[in-house]
Short mmCIF file of N, CA and C in Angstrom, two decimals:
data_model
loop_
_atom_site.label_atom_id
_atom_site.label_comp_id
_atom_site.label_asym_id
_atom_site.label_seq_id
_atom_site.Cartn_x
_atom_site.Cartn_y
_atom_site.Cartn_z
N LYS A 1 -1.70 -11.04 13.00
CA LYS A 1 -1.50 -11.11 14.50
C LYS A 1 -2.68 -10.35 15.01
N ASN A 2 -3.00 -9.15 14.62
CA ASN A 2 -4.13 -8.29 15.23
C ASN A 2 -5.35 -8.96 15.26
N ALA A 3 -5.62 -9.87 14.04
CA ALA A 3 -7.12 -10.56 13.97
C ALA A 3 -6.97 -11.73 14.66
N GLY A 4 -5.83 -12.32 15.41
CA GLY A 4 -5.83 -13.25 16.02
C GLY A 4 -5.77 -14.42 15.20
N ILE A 5 -5.42 -14.62 14.18
CA ILE A 5 -5.36 -15.70 13.05
C ILE A 5 -3.79 -16.12 13.15
N ARG A 6 -3.38 -17.24 13.30
CA ARG A 6 -2.05 -17.81 13.06
C ARG A 6 -1.41 -17.82 11.70
N PRO A 7 -0.01 -17.29 11.45
CA PRO A 7 0.31 -17.31 10.23
C PRO A 7 0.28 -18.95 9.36
N ALA A 8 0.29 -20.07 10.17
CA ALA A 8 0.19 -21.17 9.63
C ALA A 8 -1.13 -21.40 9.00
N VAL A 9 -2.24 -20.57 9.60
CA VAL A 9 -3.46 -20.66 8.92
C VAL A 9 -3.72 -19.57 7.69
N VAL A 10 -2.99 -18.49 7.63
CA VAL A 10 -3.10 -17.48 6.63
C VAL A 10 -2.34 -17.93 5.24
N SER A 11 -1.04 -18.49 5.41
CA SER A 11 -0.34 -18.75 4.30
C SER A 11 -0.87 -19.80 3.26
N PRO A 12 -1.74 -20.76 3.69
CA PRO A 12 -2.43 -21.87 2.88
C PRO A 12 -3.62 -21.09 2.25
N VAL A 13 -4.20 -20.15 3.00
CA VAL A 13 -5.38 -19.60 2.42
C VAL A 13 -5.07 -18.49 1.34
N LEU A 14 -3.99 -17.87 1.71
CA LEU A 14 -3.40 -16.82 0.49
C LEU A 14 -2.98 -17.57 -0.66
N ALA A 15 -2.43 -18.67 -0.57
CA ALA A 15 -1.76 -19.68 -1.78
C ALA A 15 -3.10 -20.05 -2.46
N ARG A 16 -4.37 -20.64 -1.87
CA ARG A 16 -5.33 -21.05 -2.58
C ARG A 16 -5.93 -19.57 -3.15
N LEU A 17 -6.31 -18.52 -2.57
CA LEU A 17 -6.80 -17.35 -3.13
C LEU A 17 -5.78 -17.02 -4.40
N GLU A 18 -4.58 -17.21 -4.53
CA GLU A 18 -3.55 -16.76 -5.41
C GLU A 18 -3.65 -17.76 -6.65
N ALA A 19 -3.92 -19.15 -6.33
CA ALA A 19 -4.17 -20.17 -7.27
C ALA A 19 -5.47 -19.81 -8.10
N ARG A 20 -6.55 -19.37 -7.28
CA ARG A 20 -7.74 -18.98 -7.96
C ARG A 20 -7.66 -17.85 -8.77
N GLY A 21 -6.82 -16.93 -8.72
CA GLY A 21 -6.87 -15.88 -9.55
C GLY A 21 -7.58 -14.57 -8.68
N TYR A 22 -7.80 -14.84 -7.34
CA TYR A 22 -8.48 -13.85 -6.55
C TYR A 22 -7.21 -12.83 -5.73
N ALA A 23 -6.08 -13.48 -5.73
CA ALA A 23 -4.82 -12.55 -5.11
C ALA A 23 -3.56 -12.77 -5.91
N GLU A 24 -2.77 -11.87 -5.81
CA GLU A 24 -1.42 -11.86 -6.58
C GLU A 24 -0.67 -11.60 -5.52
N SER A 25 0.79 -12.06 -5.74
CA SER A 25 2.09 -11.88 -4.72
C SER A 25 3.32 -11.40 -5.53
N TRP A 26 3.98 -11.14 -4.64
CA TRP A 26 5.37 -10.60 -5.50
C TRP A 26 6.33 -10.66 -4.09
N LEU A 27 7.69 -10.65 -4.34
CA LEU A 27 8.77 -10.72 -3.37
C LEU A 27 9.05 -9.22 -3.05
N ALA A 28 9.01 -8.61 -1.95
CA ALA A 28 9.42 -7.29 -1.61
C ALA A 28 10.68 -7.13 -0.99
N ASP A 29 11.46 -6.46 -1.33
CA ASP A 29 12.97 -6.27 -1.13
C ASP A 29 12.98 -6.20 0.36
N GLY A 30 13.95 -6.84 1.22
CA GLY A 30 14.32 -6.40 2.39
C GLY A 30 15.04 -5.35 2.75
N ASP A 31 15.04 -4.88 3.87
CA ASP A 31 15.81 -3.38 4.07
C ASP A 31 17.10 -3.56 4.78
N GLY A 32 17.64 -4.93 4.75
CA GLY A 32 19.10 -4.86 5.23
C GLY A 32 18.75 -5.62 6.45
N THR A 33 17.64 -5.13 7.39
CA THR A 33 17.76 -5.86 8.71
C THR A 33 16.67 -6.97 8.68
N HIS A 34 15.66 -6.71 7.91
CA HIS A 34 14.68 -7.98 7.64
C HIS A 34 14.72 -8.48 6.17
N PRO A 35 14.42 -9.74 6.06
CA PRO A 35 14.49 -10.59 4.92
C PRO A 35 13.51 -10.07 4.04
N ARG A 36 13.43 -10.49 2.70
CA ARG A 36 12.54 -10.26 1.75
C ARG A 36 11.27 -11.13 2.12
N ARG A 37 10.24 -10.36 1.88
CA ARG A 37 8.80 -10.87 2.23
C ARG A 37 7.93 -11.04 1.11
N ARG A 38 6.85 -12.28 1.00
CA ARG A 38 6.19 -12.26 0.24
C ARG A 38 4.93 -11.48 0.32
N MET A 39 4.45 -10.54 -0.55
CA MET A 39 3.32 -9.53 -0.14
C MET A 39 2.41 -10.27 -1.23
N TYR A 40 1.13 -9.91 -0.88
CA TYR A 40 -0.06 -10.19 -1.41
C TYR A 40 -1.12 -8.91 -1.44
N ARG A 41 -1.78 -9.03 -2.59
CA ARG A 41 -3.22 -8.20 -2.79
C ARG A 41 -4.07 -8.52 -3.57
N LEU A 42 -5.45 -8.23 -3.08
CA LEU A 42 -6.39 -8.87 -3.93
C LEU A 42 -6.45 -8.43 -5.45
N THR A 43 -6.91 -9.42 -6.32
CA THR A 43 -7.07 -9.01 -7.74
C THR A 43 -8.59 -8.20 -7.69
N PRO A 44 -8.75 -7.44 -8.77
CA PRO A 44 -10.30 -7.08 -9.02
C PRO A 44 -11.14 -8.16 -8.59
N ASP A 45 -11.11 -9.27 -9.20
CA ASP A 45 -11.77 -10.21 -8.89
C ASP A 45 -12.10 -10.88 -7.44
N GLY A 46 -10.73 -10.70 -6.99
CA GLY A 46 -10.65 -11.10 -5.60
C GLY A 46 -11.39 -10.03 -4.63
N ALA A 47 -11.26 -9.00 -4.89
CA ALA A 47 -12.16 -7.94 -4.25
C ALA A 47 -13.52 -8.08 -4.40
N ILE A 48 -14.02 -8.52 -5.42
CA ILE A 48 -15.58 -8.80 -5.62
C ILE A 48 -15.85 -10.10 -4.59
N TYR A 49 -15.12 -11.05 -4.84
CA TYR A 49 -15.24 -12.22 -3.97
C TYR A 49 -15.43 -11.88 -2.70
N ALA A 50 -14.28 -11.33 -1.94
CA ALA A 50 -14.18 -10.94 -0.70
C ALA A 50 -15.43 -10.18 0.14
N ARG A 51 -15.99 -9.20 -0.93
CA ARG A 51 -16.98 -8.46 -0.71
C ARG A 51 -18.25 -9.23 -0.49
N THR A 52 -18.48 -10.13 -1.65
CA THR A 52 -19.51 -11.12 -1.57
C THR A 52 -19.57 -12.16 -0.32
N ALA A 53 -18.42 -12.87 -0.20
CA ALA A 53 -18.24 -13.50 0.88
C ALA A 53 -18.39 -12.92 2.17
N SER A 54 -18.10 -11.90 2.60
CA SER A 54 -18.13 -11.14 3.73
C SER A 54 -19.68 -11.10 4.06
N GLN A 55 -20.51 -10.75 3.20
CA GLN A 55 -21.86 -10.51 3.23
C GLN A 55 -22.59 -11.85 3.74
N HIS A 56 -22.14 -12.98 3.40
CA HIS A 56 -22.87 -14.29 3.57
C HIS A 56 -22.34 -15.32 4.76
N THR A 57 -20.97 -14.70 5.09
CA THR A 57 -20.31 -15.85 5.90
C THR A 57 -19.96 -15.07 7.15
N PRO A 58 -20.25 -15.61 8.32
CA PRO A 58 -19.92 -14.91 9.66
C PRO A 58 -18.49 -14.76 9.92
N HIS A 59 -17.84 -13.86 10.38
CA HIS A 59 -16.24 -13.99 10.51
C HIS A 59 -16.05 -13.45 12.11
N PRO A 60 -16.34 -14.70 13.06
CA PRO A 60 -15.97 -14.26 14.36
C PRO A 60 -15.04 -13.55 14.83
N TRP A 61 -13.75 -14.10 14.20
CA TRP A 61 -12.31 -13.43 14.53
C TRP A 61 -12.26 -11.94 14.35
N LEU A 62 -13.43 -11.44 13.58
CA LEU A 62 -13.20 -9.93 13.23
C LEU A 62 -14.02 -9.44 14.50
N ALA A 63 -14.49 -10.05 15.31
CA ALA A 63 -15.68 -9.18 16.22
C ALA A 63 -14.53 -8.53 17.38
N GLU A 64 -14.94 -7.61 17.82
CA GLU A 64 -14.32 -7.00 19.09
C GLU A 64 -14.11 -8.08 20.36
N ARG A 65 -13.09 -8.19 20.75
CA ARG A 65 -13.00 -8.98 22.03
C ARG A 65 -12.61 -8.21 22.98
N PRO A 66 -12.83 -8.50 24.35
CA PRO A 66 -12.27 -7.75 25.61
C PRO A 66 -10.73 -8.13 25.70
N ALA A 67 -9.81 -7.27 26.02
CA ALA A 67 -8.44 -7.42 26.54
C ALA A 67 -8.20 -8.51 27.18
N HIS A 68 -9.03 -8.91 27.97
CA HIS A 68 -8.80 -10.18 28.97
C HIS A 68 -9.23 -11.52 28.44
N ASP A 69 -9.86 -11.44 27.42
CA ASP A 69 -10.38 -12.66 26.69
C ASP A 69 -9.21 -13.58 26.18
N ASP A 70 -9.16 -14.82 26.90
CA ASP A 70 -7.91 -15.59 26.60
C ASP A 70 -8.44 -16.99 25.74
N THR A 71 -9.22 -16.54 24.98
CA THR A 71 -9.64 -17.73 24.17
C THR A 71 -8.96 -17.74 22.65
N ARG A 72 -8.30 -16.70 22.53
CA ARG A 72 -7.29 -16.75 21.27
C ARG A 72 -6.19 -17.86 21.47
N HIS A 73 -5.82 -18.32 20.33
CA HIS A 73 -4.85 -19.39 20.37
C HIS A 73 -3.38 -18.67 19.91
#
Protein backbone atom coordinates (compact mmCIF):
# COMPACT_ATOMS: atom_id res chain seq x y z
CA LYS A 1 0.00 0.00 0.00
CA ASN A 2 2.70 2.51 0.95
CA ALA A 3 4.63 1.85 -2.26
CA GLY A 4 1.56 2.53 -4.39
CA ILE A 5 1.53 -1.00 -5.80
CA ARG A 6 -1.82 -2.80 -5.93
CA PRO A 7 -2.15 -6.25 -4.27
CA ALA A 8 -3.35 -7.69 -7.60
CA VAL A 9 0.14 -6.94 -8.93
CA VAL A 10 2.09 -8.04 -5.87
CA SER A 11 0.56 -11.51 -5.38
CA PRO A 12 1.56 -12.94 -8.80
CA VAL A 13 5.06 -11.49 -8.43
CA LEU A 14 5.47 -13.12 -5.01
CA ALA A 15 4.19 -16.44 -6.40
CA ARG A 16 6.75 -16.30 -9.23
CA LEU A 17 9.56 -15.47 -6.80
CA GLU A 18 8.52 -18.40 -4.64
CA ALA A 19 8.35 -20.76 -7.64
CA ARG A 20 11.91 -19.76 -8.58
CA GLY A 21 13.21 -20.31 -5.04
CA TYR A 22 13.74 -16.60 -4.31
CA ALA A 23 11.00 -16.42 -1.65
CA GLU A 24 9.27 -18.74 0.77
CA SER A 25 5.81 -18.44 2.28
CA TRP A 26 3.78 -19.75 5.17
CA LEU A 27 0.35 -19.18 6.64
CA ALA A 28 0.36 -17.05 9.77
CA ASP A 29 -2.39 -17.60 12.30
CA GLY A 30 -5.14 -15.03 12.59
CA ASP A 31 -5.67 -13.19 15.84
CA GLY A 32 -9.40 -13.84 16.15
CA THR A 33 -10.22 -10.53 14.47
CA HIS A 34 -8.21 -11.03 11.28
CA PRO A 35 -8.07 -14.17 9.12
CA ARG A 36 -4.92 -16.17 8.47
CA ARG A 37 -2.48 -14.47 6.10
CA ARG A 38 0.13 -15.74 3.70
CA MET A 39 3.50 -14.31 4.75
CA TYR A 40 6.56 -14.14 2.52
CA ARG A 41 10.27 -13.68 3.03
CA LEU A 42 13.22 -13.75 0.70
CA THR A 43 15.48 -16.78 0.72
CA PRO A 44 19.26 -16.17 0.78
CA ASP A 45 19.28 -16.56 -3.03
CA GLY A 46 16.32 -14.18 -3.23
CA ALA A 47 18.20 -11.54 -1.22
CA ILE A 48 21.15 -11.78 -3.61
CA TYR A 49 18.78 -11.58 -6.59
CA ALA A 50 17.01 -8.52 -5.12
CA ARG A 51 20.28 -6.69 -4.43
CA THR A 52 21.58 -7.40 -7.92
CA ALA A 53 18.30 -6.50 -9.64
CA SER A 54 17.93 -3.25 -7.68
CA GLN A 55 21.34 -2.10 -8.88
CA HIS A 56 20.39 -2.59 -12.54
CA THR A 57 16.68 -1.80 -12.75
CA PRO A 58 15.07 1.57 -12.06
CA HIS A 59 12.20 1.40 -9.58
CA PRO A 60 10.12 4.55 -10.12
CA TRP A 61 7.48 3.47 -7.57
CA LEU A 62 10.08 3.77 -4.81
CA ALA A 63 10.83 7.41 -5.59
CA GLU A 64 9.46 10.02 -3.23
CA ARG A 65 6.29 11.62 -4.55
CA PRO A 66 4.60 14.77 -3.32
CA ALA A 67 1.46 14.23 -1.24
CA HIS A 68 -0.67 15.93 -3.91
CA ASP A 69 0.53 13.60 -6.68
CA ASP A 70 -2.56 11.91 -8.09
CA THR A 71 -0.79 9.73 -10.65
CA ARG A 72 -0.99 6.69 -8.36
CA HIS A 73 -3.72 4.19 -9.15
